[in-house]
Short mmCIF file of C-alpha atoms in Angstrom, two decimals:
data_model
loop_
_atom_site.label_atom_id
_atom_site.label_comp_id
_atom_site.label_asym_id
_atom_site.label_seq_id
_atom_site.Cartn_x
_atom_site.Cartn_y
_atom_site.Cartn_z
CA MET A 575 171.38 -23.36 108.08
CA GLY A 576 173.53 -24.55 105.16
CA LEU A 577 176.00 -27.43 105.10
CA GLN A 578 178.91 -25.03 105.60
CA GLU A 579 177.43 -23.99 108.95
CA VAL A 580 176.71 -27.62 109.84
CA TRP A 581 180.30 -28.65 109.21
CA PHE A 582 181.69 -25.65 111.05
CA ILE A 583 179.70 -26.82 114.08
CA LEU A 584 180.81 -30.44 113.57
CA VAL A 585 184.48 -29.43 113.44
CA ALA A 586 183.95 -27.49 116.68
CA VAL A 587 182.30 -30.55 118.26
CA LEU A 588 185.16 -32.82 117.19
CA PHE A 589 187.78 -30.51 118.67
CA THR A 590 185.68 -30.22 121.81
CA GLY A 591 185.66 -34.01 122.15
CA TYR A 592 189.41 -34.09 121.61
CA PHE A 593 190.21 -31.42 124.20
CA VAL A 594 187.83 -32.88 126.79
CA LEU A 595 189.03 -36.49 126.42
CA GLU A 596 192.67 -36.00 125.46
CA GLY A 597 192.81 -33.10 127.91
CA PHE A 598 192.72 -35.38 130.93
CA ASP A 599 195.24 -37.71 129.22
CA PHE A 600 197.60 -34.76 128.89
CA GLY A 601 196.85 -33.79 132.48
CA VAL A 602 197.79 -37.24 133.78
CA GLY A 603 201.11 -37.07 131.94
CA MET A 604 201.75 -33.50 133.09
CA ASN A 605 201.15 -34.52 136.71
CA LEU A 606 203.49 -37.53 136.66
CA PRO A 607 206.38 -35.63 138.34
CA VAL A 608 204.11 -34.33 141.12
CA LEU A 609 201.94 -37.33 141.97
CA GLY A 610 204.41 -40.01 140.90
CA ARG A 611 207.06 -39.41 143.53
CA GLY A 612 207.90 -40.70 146.98
CA GLU A 613 208.66 -44.20 148.25
CA HIS A 614 206.06 -45.75 145.95
CA GLY A 615 206.79 -43.42 143.03
CA PRO A 616 207.33 -46.14 140.40
CA GLU A 617 204.13 -47.93 141.42
CA ARG A 618 202.26 -44.64 141.45
CA ARG A 619 203.40 -43.71 137.96
CA SER A 620 202.37 -47.14 136.68
CA ALA A 621 198.95 -46.75 138.30
CA MET A 622 198.56 -43.30 136.74
CA MET A 623 199.31 -44.71 133.30
CA LYS A 624 196.90 -47.59 133.90
CA SER A 625 194.15 -45.04 134.56
CA ILE A 626 194.31 -43.90 130.92
CA GLY A 627 195.69 -47.11 129.42
CA PRO A 628 192.42 -48.44 127.93
CA VAL A 629 191.26 -45.09 126.53
CA TRP A 630 194.12 -42.75 125.58
CA ASP A 631 194.57 -44.04 122.03
CA GLY A 632 190.81 -43.88 121.40
CA ASN A 633 190.82 -40.29 122.65
CA GLU A 634 193.43 -39.37 120.04
CA VAL A 635 191.08 -40.54 117.28
CA TRP A 636 189.06 -37.37 117.86
CA LEU A 637 192.02 -35.33 116.61
CA ILE A 638 192.46 -37.52 113.54
CA THR A 639 188.75 -37.22 112.79
CA ALA A 640 188.78 -33.46 113.34
CA GLY A 641 191.76 -33.09 111.00
CA GLY A 642 190.07 -35.27 108.38
CA ALA A 643 186.84 -33.29 108.63
CA LEU A 644 188.77 -30.04 108.33
CA PHE A 645 190.58 -31.31 105.22
CA ALA A 646 187.42 -32.57 103.52
CA ALA A 647 184.96 -29.81 104.49
CA PHE A 648 187.25 -26.74 104.47
CA PRO A 649 190.33 -27.57 102.36
CA ASP A 650 191.49 -23.95 102.08
CA TRP A 651 191.31 -23.56 105.85
CA TYR A 652 193.29 -26.78 106.25
CA ALA A 653 195.92 -25.72 103.71
CA THR A 654 196.45 -22.22 105.12
CA LEU A 655 196.46 -23.45 108.71
CA PHE A 656 198.93 -26.26 108.21
CA SER A 657 201.28 -24.22 106.04
CA GLY A 658 201.17 -21.07 108.18
CA PHE A 659 201.33 -22.89 111.52
CA TYR A 660 203.79 -25.48 110.24
CA LEU A 661 206.37 -25.24 113.02
CA PRO A 662 204.02 -25.31 116.06
CA LEU A 663 201.92 -28.08 114.51
CA LEU A 664 205.09 -30.03 113.70
CA LEU A 665 206.21 -29.66 117.33
CA ILE A 666 202.80 -30.93 118.47
CA LEU A 667 203.08 -33.90 116.10
CA LEU A 668 206.61 -34.77 117.26
CA ALA A 669 205.56 -34.48 120.92
CA LEU A 670 202.57 -36.75 120.30
CA ILE A 671 204.81 -39.30 118.57
CA VAL A 672 207.24 -39.26 121.51
CA ARG A 673 204.31 -39.69 123.89
CA VAL A 674 202.80 -42.58 121.95
CA VAL A 675 206.12 -44.42 121.77
CA ALA A 676 206.79 -43.82 125.48
CA ILE A 677 203.36 -45.11 126.52
CA GLU A 678 203.48 -48.15 124.25
CA TRP A 679 207.05 -49.15 125.11
CA ARG A 680 207.04 -48.26 128.81
CA GLY A 681 206.35 -51.84 129.88
CA LYS A 682 208.57 -53.54 127.31
CA VAL A 683 211.74 -53.42 129.44
CA ASP A 684 211.50 -54.06 133.17
CA THR A 685 214.14 -51.64 134.45
CA ALA A 686 213.81 -48.42 136.41
CA GLN A 687 216.06 -46.55 133.98
CA TRP A 688 213.96 -47.55 130.96
CA ARG A 689 210.69 -46.59 132.64
CA GLY A 690 212.28 -43.31 133.74
CA TRP A 691 213.14 -42.35 130.17
CA CYS A 692 209.65 -43.35 129.01
CA ASP A 693 208.11 -41.25 131.78
CA ARG A 694 210.16 -38.25 130.62
CA GLY A 695 208.84 -38.82 127.11
CA ILE A 696 205.27 -38.93 128.42
CA ILE A 697 205.77 -35.71 130.39
CA PHE A 698 207.31 -33.93 127.38
CA GLY A 699 204.64 -35.30 125.05
CA SER A 700 201.91 -34.04 127.37
CA TRP A 701 203.18 -30.54 128.20
CA VAL A 702 204.13 -29.45 124.66
CA PRO A 703 200.73 -30.11 123.00
CA ALA A 704 198.88 -28.80 126.06
CA ILE A 705 200.59 -25.43 125.60
CA LEU A 706 200.79 -25.23 121.81
CA TRP A 707 197.15 -26.12 121.15
CA GLY A 708 196.14 -23.06 123.15
CA VAL A 709 198.64 -20.90 121.27
CA ALA A 710 197.36 -22.17 117.92
CA PHE A 711 193.65 -21.68 118.58
CA ALA A 712 194.19 -18.26 120.14
CA ASN A 713 195.99 -17.16 116.97
CA ILE A 714 193.21 -18.55 114.79
CA VAL A 715 190.64 -16.45 116.65
CA ARG A 716 192.87 -13.36 116.87
CA GLY A 717 193.70 -13.44 113.17
CA VAL A 718 196.97 -13.79 111.32
CA PRO A 719 198.56 -12.14 108.24
CA ILE A 720 196.85 -13.78 105.24
CA ASP A 721 197.22 -12.30 101.76
CA ALA A 722 194.85 -12.24 98.80
CA ASP A 723 196.10 -15.68 97.71
CA LYS A 724 195.04 -17.22 101.05
CA GLN A 725 198.67 -17.61 102.09
CA TYR A 726 200.01 -16.99 105.59
CA VAL A 727 202.75 -14.36 105.30
CA GLY A 728 203.78 -13.97 108.94
CA GLY A 729 206.67 -15.62 110.73
CA PHE A 730 206.83 -18.02 113.65
CA PHE A 731 207.35 -15.27 116.24
CA ASN A 732 204.23 -13.52 115.00
CA LEU A 733 202.35 -16.37 116.67
CA LEU A 734 203.96 -15.68 120.07
CA ASN A 735 201.86 -12.65 120.97
CA PRO A 736 200.52 -11.98 124.49
CA TYR A 737 196.99 -13.19 123.72
CA ALA A 738 198.24 -16.45 122.22
CA LEU A 739 200.66 -17.06 125.10
CA LEU A 740 197.81 -16.56 127.55
CA GLY A 741 195.84 -19.09 125.50
CA GLY A 742 198.70 -21.57 125.85
CA ALA A 743 198.87 -20.98 129.60
CA THR A 744 195.10 -21.53 129.81
CA THR A 745 195.06 -24.89 128.06
CA ALA A 746 198.10 -26.05 130.04
CA ILE A 747 196.71 -25.27 133.50
CA VAL A 748 193.16 -26.36 132.69
CA PHE A 749 194.38 -29.70 131.30
CA ALA A 750 196.59 -30.19 134.38
CA LEU A 751 193.53 -29.57 136.58
CA HIS A 752 191.35 -31.81 134.39
CA GLY A 753 193.93 -34.59 134.70
CA ALA A 754 194.21 -34.22 138.48
CA VAL A 755 190.44 -34.43 138.85
CA PHE A 756 190.36 -37.46 136.55
CA LEU A 757 193.00 -39.20 138.68
CA ALA A 758 190.97 -38.44 141.80
CA LEU A 759 188.00 -40.05 140.06
CA LYS A 760 189.88 -43.10 138.77
CA THR A 761 192.18 -43.98 141.68
CA ASP A 762 191.78 -44.89 145.34
CA GLY A 763 193.80 -44.70 148.52
CA PRO A 764 196.67 -42.26 149.07
CA LEU A 765 197.04 -41.54 145.34
CA ARG A 766 193.44 -40.36 145.20
CA ALA A 767 193.97 -38.19 148.29
CA ASP A 768 197.02 -36.57 146.72
CA ALA A 769 195.20 -36.05 143.40
CA VAL A 770 192.40 -34.27 145.29
CA ALA A 771 194.98 -32.09 147.06
CA LEU A 772 196.67 -31.24 143.76
CA ALA A 773 193.32 -30.39 142.16
CA LYS A 774 192.67 -27.96 145.02
CA ARG A 775 196.02 -26.27 144.43
CA LEU A 776 195.39 -25.95 140.69
CA SER A 777 191.73 -24.91 140.76
CA ILE A 778 192.11 -21.26 141.79
CA PRO A 779 195.05 -20.48 139.42
CA ALA A 780 193.08 -22.18 136.63
CA LEU A 781 190.07 -20.01 137.42
CA VAL A 782 192.19 -16.84 137.26
CA VAL A 783 194.16 -17.70 134.10
CA ALA A 784 191.27 -19.22 132.14
CA GLY A 785 188.94 -16.44 133.28
CA ALA A 786 191.35 -13.78 132.05
CA PHE A 787 191.70 -15.51 128.67
CA ALA A 788 187.93 -15.95 128.28
CA VAL A 789 187.20 -12.30 129.15
CA TRP A 790 189.92 -11.09 126.74
CA THR A 791 188.47 -13.31 124.01
CA GLN A 792 184.96 -11.99 124.57
CA LEU A 793 185.93 -8.32 124.73
CA ALA A 794 188.23 -8.46 121.69
CA HIS A 795 186.48 -10.98 119.43
CA GLY A 796 183.17 -12.08 120.94
CA THR A 797 179.62 -11.45 119.79
CA GLY A 798 176.39 -10.87 121.68
CA TRP A 799 175.44 -14.49 122.27
CA THR A 800 178.93 -15.57 123.31
CA TRP A 801 178.44 -13.61 126.55
CA ILE A 802 176.17 -16.51 127.55
CA VAL A 803 178.91 -19.03 126.78
CA LEU A 804 181.40 -16.94 128.76
CA ALA A 805 179.04 -16.93 131.73
CA VAL A 806 178.65 -20.72 131.54
CA ALA A 807 182.43 -21.22 131.40
CA ALA A 808 183.01 -18.86 134.34
CA LEU A 809 180.29 -20.49 136.44
CA ALA A 810 181.65 -23.95 135.64
CA LEU A 811 185.14 -22.95 136.80
CA VAL A 812 183.77 -21.50 140.04
CA ILE A 813 181.88 -24.75 140.68
CA VAL A 814 185.07 -26.73 139.94
CA VAL A 815 186.85 -24.80 142.69
CA ALA A 816 184.02 -25.54 145.12
CA MET A 817 183.84 -29.22 144.19
CA THR A 818 187.59 -29.78 144.44
CA PHE A 819 187.66 -28.25 147.92
CA ALA A 820 184.70 -30.45 148.86
CA ALA A 821 186.53 -33.54 147.46
CA ARG A 822 183.60 -34.21 145.10
CA GLU A 823 185.73 -35.32 142.19
CA GLY A 824 182.81 -36.67 140.15
CA TRP A 825 181.11 -33.28 139.98
CA ALA A 826 184.46 -31.55 139.59
CA PHE A 827 185.15 -33.66 136.49
CA VAL A 828 181.72 -32.86 135.07
CA PHE A 829 182.34 -29.15 135.42
CA THR A 830 185.93 -29.18 134.12
CA THR A 831 184.35 -30.83 131.08
CA VAL A 832 181.72 -28.09 130.89
CA ALA A 833 184.41 -25.41 131.25
CA ILE A 834 186.52 -26.86 128.42
CA ALA A 835 183.51 -27.33 126.14
CA SER A 836 182.29 -23.79 126.86
CA THR A 837 185.71 -22.33 126.11
CA ILE A 838 185.83 -24.10 122.74
CA ALA A 839 182.32 -22.84 122.02
CA LEU A 840 183.48 -19.32 122.91
CA LEU A 841 186.45 -19.58 120.53
CA PHE A 842 184.47 -20.97 117.60
CA GLY A 843 181.56 -18.63 118.29
CA SER A 844 183.90 -15.65 118.26
CA LEU A 845 185.43 -16.90 115.01
CA PHE A 846 182.20 -17.47 113.02
CA PRO A 847 181.64 -16.90 110.11
CA ASP A 848 185.39 -16.62 109.57
CA VAL A 849 187.61 -19.65 109.91
CA MET A 850 190.89 -17.71 109.73
CA PRO A 851 190.60 -13.91 109.89
CA SER A 852 193.20 -11.88 108.01
CA THR A 853 194.88 -9.06 109.90
CA LEU A 854 196.02 -7.50 106.61
CA ASP A 855 192.60 -6.99 105.04
CA PRO A 856 189.24 -8.36 106.26
CA ALA A 857 188.33 -9.06 102.63
CA TRP A 858 191.15 -11.64 102.53
CA SER A 859 189.85 -13.57 105.53
CA LEU A 860 188.95 -17.22 105.08
CA THR A 861 185.27 -17.84 105.80
CA ILE A 862 183.04 -20.90 105.95
CA HIS A 863 181.96 -20.09 102.39
CA ASN A 864 185.16 -19.21 100.52
CA ALA A 865 187.18 -21.97 102.24
CA SER A 866 184.68 -24.85 101.95
CA SER A 867 184.35 -27.81 99.62
CA GLY A 868 181.58 -28.10 97.07
CA GLN A 869 177.99 -28.91 97.95
CA TYR A 870 178.19 -32.49 96.69
CA THR A 871 181.23 -33.28 98.85
CA LEU A 872 179.59 -31.78 101.93
CA THR A 873 176.39 -33.75 101.29
CA ILE A 874 178.22 -37.10 101.04
CA MET A 875 180.22 -36.29 104.17
CA THR A 876 177.07 -35.38 106.09
CA TRP A 877 175.42 -38.74 105.34
CA ALA A 878 178.60 -40.61 106.30
CA ALA A 879 178.94 -38.66 109.56
CA ALA A 880 175.26 -39.18 110.44
CA PHE A 881 175.72 -42.97 110.11
CA LEU A 882 179.18 -43.48 111.64
CA THR A 883 179.36 -40.91 114.46
CA PRO A 884 176.72 -42.52 116.75
CA ILE A 885 178.42 -45.93 116.36
CA VAL A 886 181.83 -44.56 117.32
CA MET A 887 180.44 -42.66 120.30
CA LEU A 888 178.52 -45.70 121.57
CA TYR A 889 181.63 -47.87 121.30
CA GLN A 890 183.81 -45.36 123.10
CA GLY A 891 181.19 -44.89 125.81
CA TRP A 892 181.07 -48.67 126.29
CA THR A 893 184.87 -48.72 126.68
CA TYR A 894 184.69 -46.18 129.50
CA TRP A 895 181.95 -48.21 131.18
CA VAL A 896 183.94 -51.44 131.03
CA PHE A 897 187.05 -49.83 132.56
CA ARG A 898 185.21 -47.72 135.14
CA LYS A 899 186.73 -49.26 138.31
CA ARG A 900 189.21 -47.36 140.47
CA ILE A 901 192.91 -48.23 140.51
CA THR A 902 194.96 -48.60 143.69
CA VAL A 903 198.69 -48.64 144.40
CA ALA A 904 199.59 -51.87 146.20
CA GLY A 905 201.48 -51.41 149.46
CA GLU A 906 200.81 -47.69 149.88
CA ARG A 907 199.41 -46.78 153.28
CA GLU A 908 199.93 -43.10 154.01
CA PRO A 909 199.31 -40.17 151.60
CA VAL A 910 202.36 -38.35 150.29
CA ALA A 911 201.91 -34.59 150.69
CA VAL A 912 201.83 -32.65 147.41
#
C-alpha cells in the first residue's frame, strides 16, 4: 500500500469522524422545532443546546482537518471539487456560519425574541448542511463532467439528479435520527421520553431511505468487497430500529454510528481508486495517483498525522467523558407527545 492509498483512507476516516460527531449536532438542531415546543419549550431548547454545548465546536474541527488533508494530499481533487461544487459548498459554508453565530450569541441577550431568531438560525444551519453533504458526496461517487484539463464543466442543476437527491434525503433523515438518539442518551425526564418517541418515529423511514440509497450505490458503483459494508450498514440500521423501540438509546447510538461509518466506507470504497470520476471520459477521471501531491509532501504529512492524531483523539475523548452527565429541564413533569 502506497502513501496515496494511506491518505485516501485517512481522508475517508476524517469525513467519517465529521459525519458521526457533527451528525448528531445537526440532528439536535434539526429536531429543535419538534422537541423544543410546549409549555416548557424555551427551557427545552436551552437544554438541547446544552447537550452539545461543550462538544459541537470540537466536532467541526474534523471538517477543517479533512479539508486540510484533502488540500495537502490531493490538491487536484480539492481544486476540482471546490470549483465545480462551488455553489453547494458555499451554501454549506454560509449555513455553518449562521449556525455558529446563532449558537455563540444565543445566550448574549436574555429575550424570547432574540433566542427565537437564534433558534431559527440553528435550525437553518443544521438542515442545509445535512442535506447538501449527501448531495455532494453522492455526486462525487456518481461522477460529474470533468474535461481533460481536470475542470468541472457541468452546471449547478447537473448536481440535482435523482441519485444525489436521494443521498441528500439519506443524510438528512439519518442525522435527524442520530440527533434524536443522542438527545435520548444525554437528557433525562420528559425530554428524554420525547426524544425516544421521536427516534422511534424516525427509525423506520431512515431504514427505508438509507437502505434504498445504499443498495443503489452498491448496484451502480460498488465492488465485490463493498457488499460486506452494505450488509453491515443494513444490519446496523435494523438494530437501530429494534433498539429505539426497546428504548435502549445507548445501543441505538452505537449502531447509528456504525450505520453512518459503514455508509461512508461504502461511498469511498465504491469511489476507489478514483477520487472524482469523469462522466465524459473515464481517462479524464481524477484518481489517487494523478490528483495527489508528491511523495515528499505525503511522507511529511504522514509523520505529522501519526504524531498529532492520537493526541487530538485522546483530548476529544476526555471532553466527552467530562461532560457525560444527563441534562434535565427544570420544572417539567409530564412528557409532551411528539
